[in-house]
Coordinates of C-alpha atoms and ligand atoms in Angstrom, one line a residue:
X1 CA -17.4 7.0 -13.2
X2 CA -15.3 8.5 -15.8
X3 CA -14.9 7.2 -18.8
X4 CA -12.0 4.3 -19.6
X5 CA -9.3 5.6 -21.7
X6 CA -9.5 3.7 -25.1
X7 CA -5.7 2.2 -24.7
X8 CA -3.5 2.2 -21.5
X9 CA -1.1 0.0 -23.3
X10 CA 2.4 1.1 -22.7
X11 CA 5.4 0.6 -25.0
X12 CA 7.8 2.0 -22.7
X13 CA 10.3 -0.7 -22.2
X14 CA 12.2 0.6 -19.4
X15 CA 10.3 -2.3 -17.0
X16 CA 9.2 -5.7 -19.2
X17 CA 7.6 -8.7 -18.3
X18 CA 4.4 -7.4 -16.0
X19 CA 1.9 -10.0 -15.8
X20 CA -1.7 -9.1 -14.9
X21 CA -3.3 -12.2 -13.5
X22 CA -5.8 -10.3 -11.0
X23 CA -6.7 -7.6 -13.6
X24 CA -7.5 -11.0 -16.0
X25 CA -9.1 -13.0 -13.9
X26 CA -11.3 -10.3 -11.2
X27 CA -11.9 -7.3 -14.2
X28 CA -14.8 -7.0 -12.4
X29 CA -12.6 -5.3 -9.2
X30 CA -10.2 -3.3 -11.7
X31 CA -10.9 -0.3 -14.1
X32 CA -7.7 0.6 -16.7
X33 CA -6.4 3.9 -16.4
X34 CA -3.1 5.7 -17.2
X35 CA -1.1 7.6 -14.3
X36 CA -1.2 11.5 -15.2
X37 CA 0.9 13.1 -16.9
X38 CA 4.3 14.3 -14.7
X39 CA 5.6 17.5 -15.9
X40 CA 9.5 17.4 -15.0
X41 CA 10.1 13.8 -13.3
X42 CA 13.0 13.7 -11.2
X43 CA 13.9 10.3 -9.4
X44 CA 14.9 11.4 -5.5
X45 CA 15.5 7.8 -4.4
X46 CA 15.8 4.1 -5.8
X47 CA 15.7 0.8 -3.9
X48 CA 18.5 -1.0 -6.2
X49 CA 18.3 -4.0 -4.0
X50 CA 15.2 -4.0 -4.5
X51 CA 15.0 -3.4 -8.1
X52 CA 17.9 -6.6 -8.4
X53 CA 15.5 -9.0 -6.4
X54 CA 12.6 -7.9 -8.8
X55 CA 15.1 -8.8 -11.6
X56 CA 14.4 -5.0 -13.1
X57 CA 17.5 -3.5 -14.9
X58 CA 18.5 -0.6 -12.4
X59 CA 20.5 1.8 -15.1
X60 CA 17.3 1.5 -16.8
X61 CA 15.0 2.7 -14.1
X62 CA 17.7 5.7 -13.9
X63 CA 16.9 6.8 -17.3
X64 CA 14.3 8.9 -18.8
X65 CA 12.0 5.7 -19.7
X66 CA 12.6 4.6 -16.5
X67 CA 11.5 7.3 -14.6
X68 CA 8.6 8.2 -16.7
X69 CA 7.2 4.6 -15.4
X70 CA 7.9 4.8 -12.4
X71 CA 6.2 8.8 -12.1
X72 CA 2.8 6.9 -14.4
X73 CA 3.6 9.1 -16.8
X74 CA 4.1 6.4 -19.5
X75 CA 2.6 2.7 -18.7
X76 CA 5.4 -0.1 -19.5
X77 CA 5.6 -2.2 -22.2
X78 CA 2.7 -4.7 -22.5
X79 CA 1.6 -3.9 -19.6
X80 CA -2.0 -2.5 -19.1
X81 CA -2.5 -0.8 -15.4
X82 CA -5.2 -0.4 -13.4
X83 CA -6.9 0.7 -10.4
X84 CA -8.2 -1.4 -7.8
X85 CA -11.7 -1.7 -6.9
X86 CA -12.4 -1.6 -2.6
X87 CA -15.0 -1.0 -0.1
X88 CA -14.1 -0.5 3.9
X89 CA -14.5 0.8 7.4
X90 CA -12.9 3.5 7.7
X91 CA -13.0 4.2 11.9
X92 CA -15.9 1.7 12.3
X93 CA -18.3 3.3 9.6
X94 CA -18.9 1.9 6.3
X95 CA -17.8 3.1 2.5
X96 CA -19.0 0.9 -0.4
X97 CA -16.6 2.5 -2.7
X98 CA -13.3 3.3 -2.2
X99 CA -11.0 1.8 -4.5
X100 CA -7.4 3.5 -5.8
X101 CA -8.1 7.1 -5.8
X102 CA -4.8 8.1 -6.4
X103 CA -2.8 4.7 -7.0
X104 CA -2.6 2.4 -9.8
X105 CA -1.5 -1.1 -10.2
X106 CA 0.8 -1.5 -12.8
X107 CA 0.9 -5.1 -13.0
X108 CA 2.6 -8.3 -11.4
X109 CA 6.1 -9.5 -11.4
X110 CA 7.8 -12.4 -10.5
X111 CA 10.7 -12.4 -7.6
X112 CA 14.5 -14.0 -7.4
X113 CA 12.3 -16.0 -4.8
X114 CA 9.7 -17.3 -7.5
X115 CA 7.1 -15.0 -5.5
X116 CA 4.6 -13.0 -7.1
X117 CA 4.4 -9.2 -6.2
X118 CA 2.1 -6.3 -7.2
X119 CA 4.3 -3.1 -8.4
X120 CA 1.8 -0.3 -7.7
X121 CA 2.4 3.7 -7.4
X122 CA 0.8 5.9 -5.2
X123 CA 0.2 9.4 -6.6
X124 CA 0.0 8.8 -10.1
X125 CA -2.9 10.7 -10.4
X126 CA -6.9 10.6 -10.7
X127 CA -8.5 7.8 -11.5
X128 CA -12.2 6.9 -11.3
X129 CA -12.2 6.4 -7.3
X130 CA -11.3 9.5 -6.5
X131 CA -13.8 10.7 -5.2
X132 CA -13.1 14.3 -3.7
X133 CA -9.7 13.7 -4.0
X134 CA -6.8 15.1 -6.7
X135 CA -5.2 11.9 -6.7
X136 CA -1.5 13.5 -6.0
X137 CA 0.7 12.8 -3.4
X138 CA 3.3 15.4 -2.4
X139 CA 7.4 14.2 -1.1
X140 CA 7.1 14.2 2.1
X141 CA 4.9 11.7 3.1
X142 CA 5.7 9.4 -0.1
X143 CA 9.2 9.3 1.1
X144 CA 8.2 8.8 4.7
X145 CA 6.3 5.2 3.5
X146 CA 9.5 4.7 1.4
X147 CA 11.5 5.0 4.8
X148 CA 9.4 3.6 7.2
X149 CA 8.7 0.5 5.1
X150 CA 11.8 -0.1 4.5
X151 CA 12.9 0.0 8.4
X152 CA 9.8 -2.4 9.0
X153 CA 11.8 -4.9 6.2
X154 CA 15.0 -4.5 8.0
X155 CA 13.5 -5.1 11.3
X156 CA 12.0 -8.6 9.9
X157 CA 8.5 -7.6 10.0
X158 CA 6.0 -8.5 6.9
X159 CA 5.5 -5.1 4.9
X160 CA 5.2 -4.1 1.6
X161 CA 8.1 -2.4 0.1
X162 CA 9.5 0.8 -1.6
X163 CA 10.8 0.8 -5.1
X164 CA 11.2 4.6 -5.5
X165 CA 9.9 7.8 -5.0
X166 CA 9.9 10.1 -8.2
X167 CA 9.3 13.9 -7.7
X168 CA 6.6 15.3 -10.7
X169 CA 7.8 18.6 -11.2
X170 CA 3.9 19.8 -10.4
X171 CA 3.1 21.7 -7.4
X172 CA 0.5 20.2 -5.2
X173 CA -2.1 21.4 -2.8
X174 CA -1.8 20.6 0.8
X175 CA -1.0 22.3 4.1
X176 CA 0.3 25.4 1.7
X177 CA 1.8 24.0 -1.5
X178 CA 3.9 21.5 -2.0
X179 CA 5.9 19.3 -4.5
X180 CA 4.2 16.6 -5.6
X181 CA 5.7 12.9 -5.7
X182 CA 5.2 9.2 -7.0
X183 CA 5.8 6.2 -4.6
X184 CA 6.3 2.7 -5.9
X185 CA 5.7 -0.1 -4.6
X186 CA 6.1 -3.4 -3.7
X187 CA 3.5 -5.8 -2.2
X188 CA 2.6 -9.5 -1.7
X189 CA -0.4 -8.2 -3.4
X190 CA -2.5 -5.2 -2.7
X191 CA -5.9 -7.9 -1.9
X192 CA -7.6 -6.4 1.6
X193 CA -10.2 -7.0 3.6
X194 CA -11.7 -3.9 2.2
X195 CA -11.7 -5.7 -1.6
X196 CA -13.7 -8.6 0.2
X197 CA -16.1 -6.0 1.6
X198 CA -16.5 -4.4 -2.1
X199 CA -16.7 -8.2 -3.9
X200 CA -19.3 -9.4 -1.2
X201 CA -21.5 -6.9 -2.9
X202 CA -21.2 -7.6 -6.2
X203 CA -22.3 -11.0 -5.2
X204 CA -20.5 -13.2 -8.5
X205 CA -17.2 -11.7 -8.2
X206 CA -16.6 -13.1 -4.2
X207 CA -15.8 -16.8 -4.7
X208 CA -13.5 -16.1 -7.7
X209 CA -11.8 -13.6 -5.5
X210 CA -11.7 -16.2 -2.3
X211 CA -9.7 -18.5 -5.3
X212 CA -7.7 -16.4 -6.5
X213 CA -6.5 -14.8 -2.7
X214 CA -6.1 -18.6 -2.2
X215 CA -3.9 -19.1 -4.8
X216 CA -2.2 -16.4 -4.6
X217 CA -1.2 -16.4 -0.6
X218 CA -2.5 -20.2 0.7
X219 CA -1.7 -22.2 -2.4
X220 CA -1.7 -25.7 -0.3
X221 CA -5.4 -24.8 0.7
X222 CA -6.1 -25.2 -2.6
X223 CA -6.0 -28.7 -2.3
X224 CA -9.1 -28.7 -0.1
X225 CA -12.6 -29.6 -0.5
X226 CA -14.8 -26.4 -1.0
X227 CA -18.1 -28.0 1.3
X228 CA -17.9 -29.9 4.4
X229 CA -16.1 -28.9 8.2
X230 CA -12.6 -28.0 7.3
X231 CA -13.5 -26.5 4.0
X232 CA -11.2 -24.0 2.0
X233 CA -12.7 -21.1 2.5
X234 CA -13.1 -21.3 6.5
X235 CA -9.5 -22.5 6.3
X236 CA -8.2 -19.6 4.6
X237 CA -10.4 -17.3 7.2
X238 CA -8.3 -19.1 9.6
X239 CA -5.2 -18.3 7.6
X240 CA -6.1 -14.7 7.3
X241 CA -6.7 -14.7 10.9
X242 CA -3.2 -16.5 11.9
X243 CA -1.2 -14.2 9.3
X244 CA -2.7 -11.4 10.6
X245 CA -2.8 -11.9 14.6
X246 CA 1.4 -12.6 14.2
X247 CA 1.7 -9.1 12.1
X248 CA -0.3 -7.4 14.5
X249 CA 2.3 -8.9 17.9
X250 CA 5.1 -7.7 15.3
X251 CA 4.0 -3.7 15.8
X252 CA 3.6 -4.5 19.4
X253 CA 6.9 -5.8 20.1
X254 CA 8.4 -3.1 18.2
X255 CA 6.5 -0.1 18.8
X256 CA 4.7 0.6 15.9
X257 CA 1.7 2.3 15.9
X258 CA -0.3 1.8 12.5
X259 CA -2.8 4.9 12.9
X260 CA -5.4 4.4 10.4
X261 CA -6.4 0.5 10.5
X262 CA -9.4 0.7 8.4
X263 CA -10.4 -2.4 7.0
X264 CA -9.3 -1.6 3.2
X265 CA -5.3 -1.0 5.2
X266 CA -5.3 -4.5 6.4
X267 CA -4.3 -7.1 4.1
X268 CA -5.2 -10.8 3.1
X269 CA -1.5 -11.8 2.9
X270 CA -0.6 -10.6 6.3
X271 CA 1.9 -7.5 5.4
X272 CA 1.9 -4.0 6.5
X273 CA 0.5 -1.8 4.4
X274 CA -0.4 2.0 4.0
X275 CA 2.2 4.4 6.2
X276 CA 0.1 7.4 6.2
X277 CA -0.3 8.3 10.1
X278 CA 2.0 5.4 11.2
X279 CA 4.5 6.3 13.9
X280 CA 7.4 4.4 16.5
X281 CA 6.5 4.8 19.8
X282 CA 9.4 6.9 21.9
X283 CA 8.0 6.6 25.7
X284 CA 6.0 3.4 26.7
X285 CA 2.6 4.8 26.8
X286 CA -0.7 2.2 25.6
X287 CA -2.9 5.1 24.8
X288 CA -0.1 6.6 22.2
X289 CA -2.0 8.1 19.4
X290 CA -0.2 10.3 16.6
X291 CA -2.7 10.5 13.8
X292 CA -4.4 13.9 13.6
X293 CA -7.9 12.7 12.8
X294 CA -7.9 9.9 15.3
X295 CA -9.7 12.0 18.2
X296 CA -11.3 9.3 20.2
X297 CA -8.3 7.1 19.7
X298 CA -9.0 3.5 18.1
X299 CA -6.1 3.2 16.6
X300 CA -4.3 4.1 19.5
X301 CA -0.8 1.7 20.1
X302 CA -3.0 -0.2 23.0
X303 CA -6.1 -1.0 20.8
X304 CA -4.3 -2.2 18.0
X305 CA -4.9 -6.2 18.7
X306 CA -8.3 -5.5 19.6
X307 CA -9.4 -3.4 16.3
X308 CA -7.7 -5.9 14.2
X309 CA -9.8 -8.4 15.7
X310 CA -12.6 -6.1 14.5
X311 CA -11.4 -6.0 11.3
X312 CA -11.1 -9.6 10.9
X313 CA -14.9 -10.1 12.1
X314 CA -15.9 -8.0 9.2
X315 CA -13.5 -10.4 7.1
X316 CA -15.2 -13.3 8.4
X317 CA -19.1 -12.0 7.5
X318 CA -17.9 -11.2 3.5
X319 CA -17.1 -15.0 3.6
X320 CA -20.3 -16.4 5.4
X321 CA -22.1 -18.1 2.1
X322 CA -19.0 -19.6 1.1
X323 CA -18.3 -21.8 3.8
X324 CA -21.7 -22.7 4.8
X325 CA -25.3 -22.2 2.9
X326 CA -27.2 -22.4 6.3
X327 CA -26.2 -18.8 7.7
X328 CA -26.1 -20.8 11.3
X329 CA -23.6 -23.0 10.5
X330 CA -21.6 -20.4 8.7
X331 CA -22.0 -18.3 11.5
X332 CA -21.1 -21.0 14.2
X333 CA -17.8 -22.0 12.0
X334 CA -16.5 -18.2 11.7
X335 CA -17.2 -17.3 15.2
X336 CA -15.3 -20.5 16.4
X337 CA -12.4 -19.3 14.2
X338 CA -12.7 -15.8 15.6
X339 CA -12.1 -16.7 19.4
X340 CA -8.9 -18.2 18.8
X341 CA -8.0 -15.1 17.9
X342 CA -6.2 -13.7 21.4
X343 CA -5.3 -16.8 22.1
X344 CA -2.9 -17.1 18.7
X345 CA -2.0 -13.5 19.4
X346 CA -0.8 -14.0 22.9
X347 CA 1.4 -16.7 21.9
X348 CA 3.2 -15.0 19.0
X349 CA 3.3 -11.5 21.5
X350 CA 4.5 -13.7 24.4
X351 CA 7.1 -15.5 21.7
X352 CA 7.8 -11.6 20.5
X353 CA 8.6 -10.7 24.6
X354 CA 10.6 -13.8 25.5
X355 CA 12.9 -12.8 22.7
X356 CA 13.0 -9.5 23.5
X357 CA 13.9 -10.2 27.3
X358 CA 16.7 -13.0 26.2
X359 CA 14.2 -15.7 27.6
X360 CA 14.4 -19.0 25.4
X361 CA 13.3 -22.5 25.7
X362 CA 10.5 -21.8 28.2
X363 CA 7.2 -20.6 28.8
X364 CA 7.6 -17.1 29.2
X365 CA 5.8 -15.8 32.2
X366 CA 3.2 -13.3 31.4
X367 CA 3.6 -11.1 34.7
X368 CA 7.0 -10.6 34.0
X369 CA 6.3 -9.0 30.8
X370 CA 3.5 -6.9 32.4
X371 CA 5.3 -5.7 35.6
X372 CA 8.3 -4.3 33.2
X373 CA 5.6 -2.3 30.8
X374 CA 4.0 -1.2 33.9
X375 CA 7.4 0.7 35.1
X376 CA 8.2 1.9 31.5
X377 CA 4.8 3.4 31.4
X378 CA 5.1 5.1 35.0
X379 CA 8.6 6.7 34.1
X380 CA 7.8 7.4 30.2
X381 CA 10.2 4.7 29.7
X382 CA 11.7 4.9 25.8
X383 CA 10.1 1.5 24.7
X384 CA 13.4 0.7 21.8
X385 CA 16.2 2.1 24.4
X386 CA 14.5 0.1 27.4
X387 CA 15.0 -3.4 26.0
X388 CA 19.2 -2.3 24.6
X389 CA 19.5 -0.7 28.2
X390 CA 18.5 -4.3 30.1
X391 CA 21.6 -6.0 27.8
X392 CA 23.7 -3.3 28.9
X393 CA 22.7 -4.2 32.5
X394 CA 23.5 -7.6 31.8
X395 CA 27.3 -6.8 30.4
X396 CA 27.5 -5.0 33.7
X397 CA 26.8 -1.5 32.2
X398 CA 24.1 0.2 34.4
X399 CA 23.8 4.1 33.1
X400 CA 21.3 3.4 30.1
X401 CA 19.0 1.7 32.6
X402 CA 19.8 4.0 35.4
X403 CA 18.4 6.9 32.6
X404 CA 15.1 5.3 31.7
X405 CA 13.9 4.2 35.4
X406 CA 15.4 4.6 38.5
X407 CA 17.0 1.6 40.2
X408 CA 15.0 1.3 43.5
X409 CA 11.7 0.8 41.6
X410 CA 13.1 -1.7 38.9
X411 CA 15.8 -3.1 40.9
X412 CA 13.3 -6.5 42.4
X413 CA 11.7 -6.7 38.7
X414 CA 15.6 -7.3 37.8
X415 CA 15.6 -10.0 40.3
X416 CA 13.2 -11.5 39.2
X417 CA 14.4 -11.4 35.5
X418 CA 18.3 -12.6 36.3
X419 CA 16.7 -15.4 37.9
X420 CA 14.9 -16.8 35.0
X421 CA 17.6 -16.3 32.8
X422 CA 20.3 -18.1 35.2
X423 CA 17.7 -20.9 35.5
X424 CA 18.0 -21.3 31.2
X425 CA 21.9 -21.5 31.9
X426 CA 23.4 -18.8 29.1
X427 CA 25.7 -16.0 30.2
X428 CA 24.8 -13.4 30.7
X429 CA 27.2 -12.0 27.9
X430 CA 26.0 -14.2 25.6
X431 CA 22.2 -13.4 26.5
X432 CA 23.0 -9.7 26.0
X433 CA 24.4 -10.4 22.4
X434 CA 21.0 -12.3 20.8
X435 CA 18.7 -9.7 23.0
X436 CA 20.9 -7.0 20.8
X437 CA 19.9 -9.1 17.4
X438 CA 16.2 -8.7 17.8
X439 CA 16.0 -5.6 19.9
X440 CA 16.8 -2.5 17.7
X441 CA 19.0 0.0 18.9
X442 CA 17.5 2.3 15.4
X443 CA 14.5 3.5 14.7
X444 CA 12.8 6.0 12.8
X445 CA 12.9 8.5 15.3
X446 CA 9.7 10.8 14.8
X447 CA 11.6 14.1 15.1
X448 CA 14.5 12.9 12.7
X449 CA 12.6 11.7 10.3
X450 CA 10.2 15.0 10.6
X451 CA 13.3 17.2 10.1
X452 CA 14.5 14.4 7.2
X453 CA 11.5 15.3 5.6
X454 CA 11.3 19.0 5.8
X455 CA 14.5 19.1 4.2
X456 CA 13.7 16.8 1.3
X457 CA 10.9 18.9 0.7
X458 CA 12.9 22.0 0.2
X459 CA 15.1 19.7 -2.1
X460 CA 17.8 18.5 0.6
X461 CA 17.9 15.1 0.3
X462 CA 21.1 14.1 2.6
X463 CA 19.4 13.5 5.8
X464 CA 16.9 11.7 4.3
X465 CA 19.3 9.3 2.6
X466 CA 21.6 9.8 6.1
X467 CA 18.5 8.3 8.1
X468 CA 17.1 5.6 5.4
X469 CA 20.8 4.4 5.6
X470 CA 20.7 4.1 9.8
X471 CA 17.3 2.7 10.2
X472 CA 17.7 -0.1 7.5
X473 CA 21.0 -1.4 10.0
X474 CA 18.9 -1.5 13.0
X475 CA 21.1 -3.6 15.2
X476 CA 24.5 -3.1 15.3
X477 CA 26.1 -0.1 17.0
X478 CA 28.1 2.6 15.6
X479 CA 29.8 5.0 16.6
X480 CA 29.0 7.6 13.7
X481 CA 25.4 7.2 14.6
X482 CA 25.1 8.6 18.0
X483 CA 22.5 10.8 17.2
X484 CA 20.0 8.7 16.1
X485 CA 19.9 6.9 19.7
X486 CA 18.1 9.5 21.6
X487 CA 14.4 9.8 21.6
X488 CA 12.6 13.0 20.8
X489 CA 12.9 15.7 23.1
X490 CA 9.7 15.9 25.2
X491 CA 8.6 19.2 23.6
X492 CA 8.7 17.7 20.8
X493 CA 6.6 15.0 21.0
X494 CA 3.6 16.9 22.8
X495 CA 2.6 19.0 19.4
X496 CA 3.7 16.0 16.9
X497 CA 1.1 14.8 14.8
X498 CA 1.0 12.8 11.8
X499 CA -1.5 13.0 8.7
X500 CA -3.7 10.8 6.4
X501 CA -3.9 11.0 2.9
X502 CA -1.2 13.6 2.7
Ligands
LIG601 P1 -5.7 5.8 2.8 O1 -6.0 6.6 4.0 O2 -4.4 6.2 2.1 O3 -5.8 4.3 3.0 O4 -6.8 6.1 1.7 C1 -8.1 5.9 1.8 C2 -8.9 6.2 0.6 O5 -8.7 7.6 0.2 C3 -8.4 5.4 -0.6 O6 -9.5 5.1 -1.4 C4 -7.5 6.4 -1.3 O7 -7.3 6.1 -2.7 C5 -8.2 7.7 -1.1 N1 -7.3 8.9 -1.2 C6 -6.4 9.3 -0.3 N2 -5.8 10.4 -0.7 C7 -6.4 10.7 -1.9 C8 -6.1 11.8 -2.9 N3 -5.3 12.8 -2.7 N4 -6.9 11.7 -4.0 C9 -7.8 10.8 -4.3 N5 -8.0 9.8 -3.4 C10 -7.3 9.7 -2.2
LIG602 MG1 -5.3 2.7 2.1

């Protein structure tokens, strides 16, 4: 490891009041360090909303103090940051270091909501986990996270959260060269399964850590007994497993493929996190892969409930001498946990469908679900326009359907459908409208927000503002935003690929 610089202590006061309970209480999982130094720092975009809710002064984080925290140039006032200690498996093989190789966390704050969040940049430089890396991050793909997460938010979906994305003024090394950037932000904490995988290791460190992920996500569990059947920590496996199995139907209502869900990308606290290779799907296909290194595709849209249940296995065995000193029992009490895994996912997927399909108030049933994804996935159905085109059927507007699958083959599934919804008793007008309030009719379209990008990288920033602005109003039509309807053109999408680490 390299060495610790003597002080990260910042005095910038640009951003005050950072607390740093998990760097004081788990210094065995952190290392201070300071965020290189950023040459010409030029902010491209700030989430004020954001910024308000975190109760940071926004012309502050305009100006040159600001900005210089927000690129880890200069560490803010009080505040000392560091980088976060983690194991994983990455695609089903194991690292025992990983850690933030590029990424620091500058400490936490406090929310309008009383909540406590991690601010953390991404880019800011080497640090002691770096491994082979440079610990840069270039604009594109910071501002693609900044985009993305926010249209997860927007869609209701538990994510971290973008602050900002400062440019450094430095050239990195990628695909050719490129400019390099700083992403900030926002989590319910940056704890993972991967920092359980590290702590289980260290052997001391893991109970602390258990209490303070406790604490800091579960507080009623701390209430309970830490021996005994329904102890604390197989409770908050149970948590983990519940928080994470309800994320997890989230992407699948919505499309969302993840691709790269090692186990130091999935969380304790149940948000999204990490949009390297991530991607919305455009035709309904289960064996959608868009990452460029996934070749044998496990993180493929399909798999995604099934490796997640992986991951949370290898959650479950960093917790075994915790909630039982006879390995058996421990065993026993995790595995029992563990199988009620599909069981909890089905019902928040099914929940996820019903809604989608206007069905409330009854159990949802299952074929109907898997009769419509089997006709999307015969005529390359668009997965977002399919569910806006079945509330145009119902308000008596039959082209978008008629588009996406032809009428003789879905026309008895429809049958079908209109009955259970006359049996509930809403109009059909009035069905149409909620379907329309969770279905979204704007996504990040893949080749939109590739072109977005291109041209932020060259230092046009309009269509990536023109975009962030549609895809954080998801649901309700306008006519100015036409464009951002149609899925990628076929040609398109057969060479698209998307990249870790970038
Ligand atoms: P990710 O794929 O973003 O989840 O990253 C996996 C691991 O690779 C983490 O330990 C990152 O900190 C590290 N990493 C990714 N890119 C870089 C980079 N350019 N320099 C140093 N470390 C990196
Ligand atoms: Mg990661």
């Amino acid at each position: 490891m390299a060495a610790i610089p003597d002080s990260t202590v910042g005095t910038n006061t640009a951003v005050s009041g950072l607390e740093s309970t998990f760097a004081d209480e788990l210094g065995a999982l952190t290392v201070p360090w300071q965020g290189a130094h950023a040459p010409n720092p030029t902010l491209l975009v700030l989430n004020e909303q954001l910024a308000a809710s975190l109760r940071l002064n926004v012309d502050a984080l305009r100006r040159e103090d600001g900005v210089g925290v927000l690129s880890g140039s200069t560490a803010p006032a009080g505040a000392t940051p560091v980088a976060m200690a983690y194991a994983g498996h990455q695609f089903g093989g194991y690292a025992p270091l990983l850690g933030d190789g590029r990424a620091l966390l500058l400490g936490e704050l406090v929310n309008s909501d009383g909540q406590r969040v991690d601010l953390h940049l991404k880019g800011s430089g080497r640090t002691p986990f770096s491994r082979g890396g440079d610990g840069f991050a270039v604009v594109g793909p910071m501002l693609r996270e900044y985009l993305v997460s926010e249209a997860m938010y927007a869609l209701g979906i538990p994510t971290t959260r973008a602050l900002s994305v400062v440019a450094t003024g430095q050239s990195v090394r990628r695909y050719g060269t490129e400019p390099g950037a700083v992403l900030a932000r926002v989590a319910a904490s940056h704890l993972r399964v991967g920092t359980f995988e590290y702590a289980v290791r260290q052997g001391e460190v893991l109970q602390p850590l258990a209490d303070y992920a406790i604490a800091r996500h579960y507080p009623k569990l701390t209430e309970l007994p830490t021996t005994g059947d329904s102890n604390r920590y197989l409770t908050f496996f149970e948590a983990v497993v519940e928080a994470q199995a309800s994320l997890v139907a989230h992407w699948m209502r919505i499309g969302f493929v993840h691709g790269v869900m090692n186990t130091d990308n999935t969380t304790i606290s149940g948000q999204t996190i990490d949009y390297g290779p991530c991607a919305f799907l455009d035709a309904f296909d289960p064996a959608a892969v868009f990452s460029s290194i996934d070749h044998s595709g496990r993180y493929a849209f399909g798999n995604q409930p099934a490796v997640l249940k992986w991951n949370l296995a290898r959650f479950a065995e960093t917790l075994l001498t915790l909630i039982d000193s006879t390995p058996d029992d421990a065993i026993t009490a995790v595995s029992a946990v563990l199988d009620t895994f599909d069981e909890r996912y089905a019902g928040h997927y099914a929940a996820g469908m019903a809604a989608k399909l206007g069905v409330a108030g009854e159990p949802l049933d299952r074929a109907l679900v898997d009769d419509l994804l089997t006709l999307m996935e015969e005529h390359g159905a668009d997965w977002t326009g399919t569910f806006r085109a079945l509330a145009d059927e119902l308000r008596g507007n039959s082209m978008p359907l008629d588009g996406l699958v032809p009428r003789e083959r879905i026309g008895p599934w429809l049958e079908r459908w209109r009955g259970v919804l006359t049996k509930q008793g809403r109009g059909a007008a009035e069905t149409a409208d909620v379907m329309d309030c969770v279905n979204p009719l704007y996504i990040p379209r893949n080749h939109q927000l590739d072109a977005a990008l291109r041209a932020a990288t060259d230092g046009e920033l309009a269509p990536f503002e023109k975009l962030l602005e549609v895809v954080t109003h998801p649901f309700a039509p306008r006519d100015e935003w036409a464009d951002y309807i149609t899925p990628a053109p076929a040609s398109f999408n057969k060479t698209f690929q998307t990249f870790c680490g970038t």
